[in-house]
Coordinates of C-alpha atoms in Angstrom, one line a residue:
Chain N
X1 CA -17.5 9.3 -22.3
X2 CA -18.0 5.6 -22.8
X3 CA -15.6 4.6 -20.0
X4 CA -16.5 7.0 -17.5
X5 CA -20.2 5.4 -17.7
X6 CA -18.9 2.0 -17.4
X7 CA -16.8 2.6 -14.5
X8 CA -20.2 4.4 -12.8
X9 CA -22.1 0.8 -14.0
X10 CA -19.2 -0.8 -12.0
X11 CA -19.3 0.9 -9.1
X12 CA -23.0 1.0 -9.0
X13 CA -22.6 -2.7 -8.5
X14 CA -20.0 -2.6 -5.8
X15 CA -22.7 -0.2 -4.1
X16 CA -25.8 -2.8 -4.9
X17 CA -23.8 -5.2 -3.2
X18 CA -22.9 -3.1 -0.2
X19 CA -26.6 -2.3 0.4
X20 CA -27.9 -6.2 0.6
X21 CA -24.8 -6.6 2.7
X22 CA -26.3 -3.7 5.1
X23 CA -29.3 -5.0 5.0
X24 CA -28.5 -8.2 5.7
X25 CA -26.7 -7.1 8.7
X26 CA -28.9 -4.9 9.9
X27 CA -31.5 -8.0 9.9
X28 CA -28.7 -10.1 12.0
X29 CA -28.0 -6.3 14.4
X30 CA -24.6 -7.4 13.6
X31 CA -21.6 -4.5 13.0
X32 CA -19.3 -4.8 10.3
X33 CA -15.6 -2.6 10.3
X34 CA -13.6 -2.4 7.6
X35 CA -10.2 -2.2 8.8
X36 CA -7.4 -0.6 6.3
X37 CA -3.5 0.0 6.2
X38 CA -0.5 -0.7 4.6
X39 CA 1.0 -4.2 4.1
X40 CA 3.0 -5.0 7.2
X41 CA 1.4 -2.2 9.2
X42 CA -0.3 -4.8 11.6
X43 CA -3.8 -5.6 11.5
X44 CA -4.0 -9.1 11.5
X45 CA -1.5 -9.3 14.7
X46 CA -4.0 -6.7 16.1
X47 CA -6.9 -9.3 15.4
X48 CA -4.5 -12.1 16.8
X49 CA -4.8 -9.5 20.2
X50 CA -8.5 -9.4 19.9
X51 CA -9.2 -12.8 19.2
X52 CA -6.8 -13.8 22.5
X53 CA -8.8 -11.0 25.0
X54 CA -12.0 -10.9 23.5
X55 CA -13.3 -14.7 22.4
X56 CA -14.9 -15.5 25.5
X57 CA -16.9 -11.9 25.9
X58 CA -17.5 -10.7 22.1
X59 CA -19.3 -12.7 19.4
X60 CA -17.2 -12.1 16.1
X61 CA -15.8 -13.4 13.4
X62 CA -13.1 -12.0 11.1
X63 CA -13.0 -11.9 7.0
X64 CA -9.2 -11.7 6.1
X65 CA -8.4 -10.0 3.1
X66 CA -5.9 -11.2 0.7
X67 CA -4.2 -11.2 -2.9
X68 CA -2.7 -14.4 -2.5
X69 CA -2.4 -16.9 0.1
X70 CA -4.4 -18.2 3.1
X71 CA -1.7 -17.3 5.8
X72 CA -3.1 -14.4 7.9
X73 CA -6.3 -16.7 7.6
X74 CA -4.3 -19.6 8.9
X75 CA -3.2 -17.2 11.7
X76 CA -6.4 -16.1 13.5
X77 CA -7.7 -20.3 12.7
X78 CA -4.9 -21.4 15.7
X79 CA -6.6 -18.7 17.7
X80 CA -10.2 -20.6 17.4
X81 CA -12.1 -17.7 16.0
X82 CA -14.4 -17.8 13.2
X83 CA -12.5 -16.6 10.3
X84 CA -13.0 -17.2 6.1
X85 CA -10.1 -16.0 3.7
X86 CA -11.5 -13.8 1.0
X87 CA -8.8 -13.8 -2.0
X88 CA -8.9 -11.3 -4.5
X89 CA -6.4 -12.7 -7.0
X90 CA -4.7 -9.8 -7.8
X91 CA -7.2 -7.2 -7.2
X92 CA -5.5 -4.4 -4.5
X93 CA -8.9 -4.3 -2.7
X94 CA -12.4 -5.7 -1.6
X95 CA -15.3 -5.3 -3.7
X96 CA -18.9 -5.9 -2.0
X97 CA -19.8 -9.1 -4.0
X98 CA -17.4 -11.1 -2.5
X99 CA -17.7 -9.6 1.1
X100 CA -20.9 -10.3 0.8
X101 CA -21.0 -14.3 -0.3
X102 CA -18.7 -14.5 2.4
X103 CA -20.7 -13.1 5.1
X104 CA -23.4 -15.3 3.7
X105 CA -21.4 -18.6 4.9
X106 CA -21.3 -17.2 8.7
X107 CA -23.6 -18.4 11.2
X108 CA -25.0 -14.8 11.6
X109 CA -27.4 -15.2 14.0
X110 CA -24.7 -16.5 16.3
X111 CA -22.5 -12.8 15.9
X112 CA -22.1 -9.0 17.0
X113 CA -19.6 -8.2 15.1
X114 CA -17.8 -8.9 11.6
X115 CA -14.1 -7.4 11.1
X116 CA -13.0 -7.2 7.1
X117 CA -9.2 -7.2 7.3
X118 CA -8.6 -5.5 3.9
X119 CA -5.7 -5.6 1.2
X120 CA -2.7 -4.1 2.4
X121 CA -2.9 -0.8 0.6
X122 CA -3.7 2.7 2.1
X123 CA -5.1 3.9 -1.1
X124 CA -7.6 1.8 -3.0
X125 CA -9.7 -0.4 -0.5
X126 CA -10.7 3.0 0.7
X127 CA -12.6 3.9 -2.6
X128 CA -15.0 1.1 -2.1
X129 CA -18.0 0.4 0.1
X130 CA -18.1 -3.3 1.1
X131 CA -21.2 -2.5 3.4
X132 CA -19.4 -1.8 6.6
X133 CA -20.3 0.3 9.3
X134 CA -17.2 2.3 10.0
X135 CA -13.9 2.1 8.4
X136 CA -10.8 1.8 10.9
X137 CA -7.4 3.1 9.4
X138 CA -4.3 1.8 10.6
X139 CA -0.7 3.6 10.6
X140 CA 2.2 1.8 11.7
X141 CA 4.7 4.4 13.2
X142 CA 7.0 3.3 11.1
X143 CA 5.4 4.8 7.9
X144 CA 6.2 8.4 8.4
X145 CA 4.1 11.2 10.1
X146 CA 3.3 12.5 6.6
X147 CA 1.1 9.9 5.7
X148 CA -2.5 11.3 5.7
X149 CA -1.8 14.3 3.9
X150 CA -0.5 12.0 1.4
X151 CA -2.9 9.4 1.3
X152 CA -6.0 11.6 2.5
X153 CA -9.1 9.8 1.3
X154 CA -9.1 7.0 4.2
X155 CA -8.1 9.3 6.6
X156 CA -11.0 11.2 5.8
X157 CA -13.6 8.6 6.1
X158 CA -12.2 6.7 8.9
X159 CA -14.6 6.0 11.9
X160 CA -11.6 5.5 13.7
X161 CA -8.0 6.3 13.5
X162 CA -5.0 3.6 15.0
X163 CA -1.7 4.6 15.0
X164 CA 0.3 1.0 15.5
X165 CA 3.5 -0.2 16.3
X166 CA 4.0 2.5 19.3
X167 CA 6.7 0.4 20.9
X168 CA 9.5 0.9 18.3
X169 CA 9.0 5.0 19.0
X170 CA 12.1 5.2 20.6
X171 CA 13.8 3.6 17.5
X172 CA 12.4 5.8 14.9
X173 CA 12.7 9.4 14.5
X174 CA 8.7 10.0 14.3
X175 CA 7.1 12.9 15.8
X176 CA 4.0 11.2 17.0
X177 CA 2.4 15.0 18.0
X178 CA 2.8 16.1 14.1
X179 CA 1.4 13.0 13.0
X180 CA -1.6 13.5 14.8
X181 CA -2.1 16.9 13.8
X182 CA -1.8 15.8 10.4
X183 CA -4.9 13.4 11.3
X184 CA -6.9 16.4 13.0
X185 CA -5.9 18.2 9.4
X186 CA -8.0 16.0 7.5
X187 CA -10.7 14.1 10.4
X188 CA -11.4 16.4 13.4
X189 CA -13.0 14.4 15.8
X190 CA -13.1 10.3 14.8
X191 CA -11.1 8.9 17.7
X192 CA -7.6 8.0 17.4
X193 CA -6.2 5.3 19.5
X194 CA -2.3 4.9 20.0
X195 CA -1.7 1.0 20.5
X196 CA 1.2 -1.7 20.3
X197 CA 0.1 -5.5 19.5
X198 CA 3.5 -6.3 20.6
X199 CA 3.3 -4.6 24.5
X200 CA -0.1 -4.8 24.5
X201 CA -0.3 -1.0 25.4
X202 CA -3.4 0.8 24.1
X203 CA -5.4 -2.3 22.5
X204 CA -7.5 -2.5 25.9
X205 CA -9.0 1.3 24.8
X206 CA -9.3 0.7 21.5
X207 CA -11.4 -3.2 21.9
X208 CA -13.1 -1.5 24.2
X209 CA -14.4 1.2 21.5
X210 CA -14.6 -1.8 19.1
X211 CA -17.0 -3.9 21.7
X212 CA -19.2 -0.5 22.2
X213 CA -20.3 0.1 18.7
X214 CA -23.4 0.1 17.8
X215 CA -26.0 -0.3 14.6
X216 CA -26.9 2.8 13.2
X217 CA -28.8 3.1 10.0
Chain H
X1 CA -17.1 -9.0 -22.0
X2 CA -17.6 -5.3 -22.7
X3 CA -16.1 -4.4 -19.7
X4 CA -12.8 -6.8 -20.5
X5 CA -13.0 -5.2 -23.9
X6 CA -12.7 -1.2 -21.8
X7 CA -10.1 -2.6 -19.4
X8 CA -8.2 -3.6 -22.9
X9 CA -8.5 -0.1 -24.6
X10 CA -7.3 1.6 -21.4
X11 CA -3.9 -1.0 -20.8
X12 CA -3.3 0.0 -24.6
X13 CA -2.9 3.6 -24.3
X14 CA -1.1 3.0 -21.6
X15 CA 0.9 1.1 -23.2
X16 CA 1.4 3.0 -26.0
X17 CA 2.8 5.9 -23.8
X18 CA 5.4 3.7 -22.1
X19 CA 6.4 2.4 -25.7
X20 CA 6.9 6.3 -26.7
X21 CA 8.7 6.7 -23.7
X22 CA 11.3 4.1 -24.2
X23 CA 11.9 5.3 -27.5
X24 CA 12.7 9.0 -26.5
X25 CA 14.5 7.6 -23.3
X26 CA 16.5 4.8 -25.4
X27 CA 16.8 7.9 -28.1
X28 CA 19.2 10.1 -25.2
X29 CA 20.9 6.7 -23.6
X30 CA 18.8 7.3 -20.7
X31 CA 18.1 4.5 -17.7
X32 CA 14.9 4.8 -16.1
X33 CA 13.9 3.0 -13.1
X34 CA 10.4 2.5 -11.4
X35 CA 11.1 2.6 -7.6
X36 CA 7.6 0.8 -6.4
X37 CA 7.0 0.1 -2.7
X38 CA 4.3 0.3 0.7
X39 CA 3.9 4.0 1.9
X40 CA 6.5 4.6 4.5
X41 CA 9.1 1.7 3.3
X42 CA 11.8 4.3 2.8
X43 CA 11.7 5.0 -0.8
X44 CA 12.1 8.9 -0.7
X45 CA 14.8 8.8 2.4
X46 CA 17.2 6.3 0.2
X47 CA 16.8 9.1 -2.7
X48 CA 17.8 11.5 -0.5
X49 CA 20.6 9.5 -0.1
X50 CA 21.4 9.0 -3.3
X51 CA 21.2 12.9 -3.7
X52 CA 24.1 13.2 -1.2
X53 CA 26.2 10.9 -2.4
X54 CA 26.0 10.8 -5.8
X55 CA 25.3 14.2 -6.7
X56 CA 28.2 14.9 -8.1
X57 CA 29.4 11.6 -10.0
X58 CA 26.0 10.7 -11.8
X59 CA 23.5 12.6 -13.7
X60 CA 20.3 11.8 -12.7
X61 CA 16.9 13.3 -12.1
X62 CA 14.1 12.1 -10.1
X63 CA 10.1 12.1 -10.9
X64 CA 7.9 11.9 -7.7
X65 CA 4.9 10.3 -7.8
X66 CA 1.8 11.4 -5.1
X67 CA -1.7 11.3 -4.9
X68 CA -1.9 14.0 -2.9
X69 CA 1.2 16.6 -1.7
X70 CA 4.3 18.1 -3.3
X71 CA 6.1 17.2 0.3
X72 CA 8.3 14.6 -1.0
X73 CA 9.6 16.6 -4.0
X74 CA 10.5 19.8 -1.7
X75 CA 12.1 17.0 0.1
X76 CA 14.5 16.0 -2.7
X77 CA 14.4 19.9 -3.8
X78 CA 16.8 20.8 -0.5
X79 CA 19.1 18.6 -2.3
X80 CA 19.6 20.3 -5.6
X81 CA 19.2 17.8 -7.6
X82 CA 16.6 17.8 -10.5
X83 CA 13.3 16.8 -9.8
X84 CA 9.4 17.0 -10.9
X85 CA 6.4 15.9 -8.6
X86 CA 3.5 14.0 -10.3
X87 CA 0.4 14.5 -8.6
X88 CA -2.0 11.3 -9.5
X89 CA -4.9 13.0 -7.8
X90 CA -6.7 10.1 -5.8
X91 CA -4.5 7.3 -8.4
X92 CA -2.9 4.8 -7.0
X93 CA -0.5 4.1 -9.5
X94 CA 1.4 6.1 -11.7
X95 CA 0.1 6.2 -15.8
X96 CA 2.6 6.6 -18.5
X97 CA 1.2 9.3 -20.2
X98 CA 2.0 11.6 -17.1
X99 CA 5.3 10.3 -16.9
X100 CA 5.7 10.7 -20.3
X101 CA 5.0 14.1 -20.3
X102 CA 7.1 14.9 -16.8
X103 CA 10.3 13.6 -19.2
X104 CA 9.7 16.0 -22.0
X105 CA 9.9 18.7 -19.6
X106 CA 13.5 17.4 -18.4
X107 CA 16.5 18.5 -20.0
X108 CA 17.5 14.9 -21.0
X109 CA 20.7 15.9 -23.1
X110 CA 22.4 16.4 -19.4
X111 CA 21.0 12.9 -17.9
X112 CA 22.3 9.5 -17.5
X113 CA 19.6 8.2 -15.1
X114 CA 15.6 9.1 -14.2
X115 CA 14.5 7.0 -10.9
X116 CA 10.6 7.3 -10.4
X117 CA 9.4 6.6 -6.9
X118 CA 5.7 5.6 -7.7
X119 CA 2.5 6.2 -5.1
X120 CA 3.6 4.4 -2.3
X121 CA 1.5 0.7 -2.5
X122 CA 2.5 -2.8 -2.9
X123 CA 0.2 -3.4 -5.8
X124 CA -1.3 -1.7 -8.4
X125 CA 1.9 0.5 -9.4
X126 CA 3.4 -3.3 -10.4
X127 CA 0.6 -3.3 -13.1
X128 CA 1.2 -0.2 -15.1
X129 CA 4.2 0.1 -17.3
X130 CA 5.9 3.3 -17.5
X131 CA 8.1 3.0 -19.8
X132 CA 11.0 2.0 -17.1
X133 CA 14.0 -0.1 -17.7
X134 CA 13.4 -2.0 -14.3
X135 CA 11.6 -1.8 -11.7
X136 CA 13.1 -1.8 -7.9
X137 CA 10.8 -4.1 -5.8
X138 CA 11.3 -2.1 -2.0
X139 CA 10.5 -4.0 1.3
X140 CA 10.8 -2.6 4.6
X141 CA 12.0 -5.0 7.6
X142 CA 8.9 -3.6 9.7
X143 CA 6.4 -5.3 6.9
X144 CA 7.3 -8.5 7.7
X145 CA 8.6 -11.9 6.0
X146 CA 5.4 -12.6 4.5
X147 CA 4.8 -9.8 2.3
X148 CA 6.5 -11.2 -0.7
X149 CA 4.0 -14.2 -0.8
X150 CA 1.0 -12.3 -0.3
X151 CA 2.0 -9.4 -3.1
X152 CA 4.0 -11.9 -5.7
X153 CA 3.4 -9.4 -8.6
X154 CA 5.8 -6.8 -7.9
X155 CA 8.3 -9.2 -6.6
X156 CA 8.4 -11.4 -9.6
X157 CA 8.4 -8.6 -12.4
X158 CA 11.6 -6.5 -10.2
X159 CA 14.7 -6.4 -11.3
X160 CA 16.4 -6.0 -7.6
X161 CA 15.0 -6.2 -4.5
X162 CA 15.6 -4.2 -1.6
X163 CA 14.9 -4.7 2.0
X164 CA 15.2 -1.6 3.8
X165 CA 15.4 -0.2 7.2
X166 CA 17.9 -2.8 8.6
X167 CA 18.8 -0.5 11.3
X168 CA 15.6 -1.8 13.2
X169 CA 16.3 -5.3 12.8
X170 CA 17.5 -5.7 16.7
X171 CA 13.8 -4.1 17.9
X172 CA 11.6 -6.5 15.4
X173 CA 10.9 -10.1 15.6
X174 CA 11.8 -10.5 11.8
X175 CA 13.4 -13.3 10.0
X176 CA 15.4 -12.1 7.4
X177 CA 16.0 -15.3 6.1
X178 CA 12.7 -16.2 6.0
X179 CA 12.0 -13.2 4.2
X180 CA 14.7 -14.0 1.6
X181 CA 13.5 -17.4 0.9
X182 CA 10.3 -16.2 0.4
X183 CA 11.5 -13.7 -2.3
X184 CA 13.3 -16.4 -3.6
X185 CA 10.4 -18.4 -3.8
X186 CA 8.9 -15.4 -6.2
X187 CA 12.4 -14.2 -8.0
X188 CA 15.3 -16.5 -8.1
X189 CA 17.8 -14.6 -9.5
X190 CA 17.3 -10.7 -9.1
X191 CA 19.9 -9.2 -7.1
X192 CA 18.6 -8.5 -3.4
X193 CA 20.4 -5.9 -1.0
X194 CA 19.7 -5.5 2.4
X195 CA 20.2 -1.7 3.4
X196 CA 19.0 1.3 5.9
X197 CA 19.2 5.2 4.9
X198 CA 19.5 5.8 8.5
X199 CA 22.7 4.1 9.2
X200 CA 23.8 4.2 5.9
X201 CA 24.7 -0.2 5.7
X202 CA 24.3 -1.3 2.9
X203 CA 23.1 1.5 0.2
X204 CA 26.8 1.6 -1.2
X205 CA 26.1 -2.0 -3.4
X206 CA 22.9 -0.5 -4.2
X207 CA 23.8 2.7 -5.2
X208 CA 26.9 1.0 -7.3
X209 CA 24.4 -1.3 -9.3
X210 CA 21.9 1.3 -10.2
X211 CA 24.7 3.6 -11.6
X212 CA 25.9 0.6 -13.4
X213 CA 22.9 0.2 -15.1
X214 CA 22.8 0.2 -18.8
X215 CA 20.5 0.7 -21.5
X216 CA 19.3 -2.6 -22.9
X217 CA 16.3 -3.1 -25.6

């Protein structure tokens, strides 16, 4: 009994910090996503695509994720964006706190929009509310068509859903049409965008849903 | 400090579990490895492999570990060979106790070797002790040559490293040098093999050093 109400004392933190952090954003009308997927599966070279077509027509800045390192940080830097490194030191996901300190450091009244690059991991960063506004999952095409009946929960709450890495289809085996059914199995109607950082195909759709969201709360 | 002093309590059961474990494994002469790697990498396709080829020369079972899904276990099922599925429901590790208790179900008389493929995530799973022998760190080439650096636990605490899905190496820009020195930068002396279940290079060495494995405590 004991450790069940510790862990609710926990989380009731995480979520303490989550609301300030809406708040706060709310104060700025800035929107925060929360983008989640495997390690490898390519979010930060689909922010190194949005920094590259968007810098000059979207205000944003981008909080990178990590265990260890500064690298993907060090990444989206050459690309003149405004980016901070948030390291958890071993933790496998974000927790509000430290999203939140960090968001405190931006020049807020100068954004629109703030994108978390979580830990690699499909599972965990899901469980925990960093204040965003929508969660964005991302599935490389690579990983197997199986994946969000298997890994449900961020599936579920996605905003969003991007299935990456579309250029290597005709290497891989991958039923992209049974993949997305399993998504429609578990989110009916969050929109799904197919895209390749590499060709560039489908990233115009998908920054262009990105650039359109709005404050809700 | 009380919630260090939780955390504590919680590792020790845990740990207690995976001491029990080794016992009754060490007890039958039993090998157990801890297959850990990113959702996607492979790990169920090279068991499947494994099935086929060694089937008939080495007595192994396998223990699946999901959050969610018994898919990867009717998977191995088609292959007749023995095999449990461990549902974590919403985990994102595997505990010893379940393993634990998935064992004493096996008829371990008749065994040699147990591999457990853990939830698919390049974390957490590297925290938990199960009781294993050695963990298998698995890397595939679509993850890029980074991945080591930014996940060190997993790659430090493996006992051999595998980098998988080699057959896509002529679509990706990936270094595999790079990514070699960077898991040497982590592990210096582990043994690393380079391998695809699709084309079959490479799982041979593998497959020849996990059946070579023996018991050591």
């Amino acid at each position: 009994m004991r450790q069940i109400k510790i862990y609710q004392d926990l989380m009731g933190e995480n979520d303490r910090w989550a609301r300030e952090t809406r708040e706060l954003l709310a104060g700025h009308g800035i929107v925060m996503a929360n983008l989640i997927g495997s390690p490898g599966c390519g979010k930060t070279a689909l922010l190194e695509q949005l920094a590259d077509r968007l810098h000059q027509t979207l205000r944003f800045a981008v909080l990178e994720g990590d265990i260890e390192t500064a690298n993907d940080a060090r990444r989206l830097a050459r690309k003149n964006i405004l980016v901070s490194q948030l390291l958890t030191k071993g933790s496998c996901h974000l927790e509000a706190k430290l999203v939140h300190h960090a968001l405190r450091d931006l020049p807020l009244a100068e954004l629109d929009l703030v994108v978390v690059e979580n830990v690699g991991n499909l599972v965990c960063p899901a469980e925990f509310d960093i204040g965003e506004q929508v969660k964005i999952a991302m599935l490389s095409v690579t990983e197997g068509e199986d994946k969000p009946l298997k890994y449900p929960l961020l599936f579920r709450e996605a905003g969003a859903v991007l299935l990456s890495k579309t250029d290597l289809l005709p290497h891989l085996s991958f039923d992209i049409d049974a993949c997305v059914a399993n998504i429609r199995k578990i989110n009916v109607d969050s929109p799904l965008f197919q895209l390749s950082s590499t060709s560039g195909a489908g990233v115009t759709d998908f920054f262009a849903w990105l650039s359109n969201l709005r404050l809700t709360s």
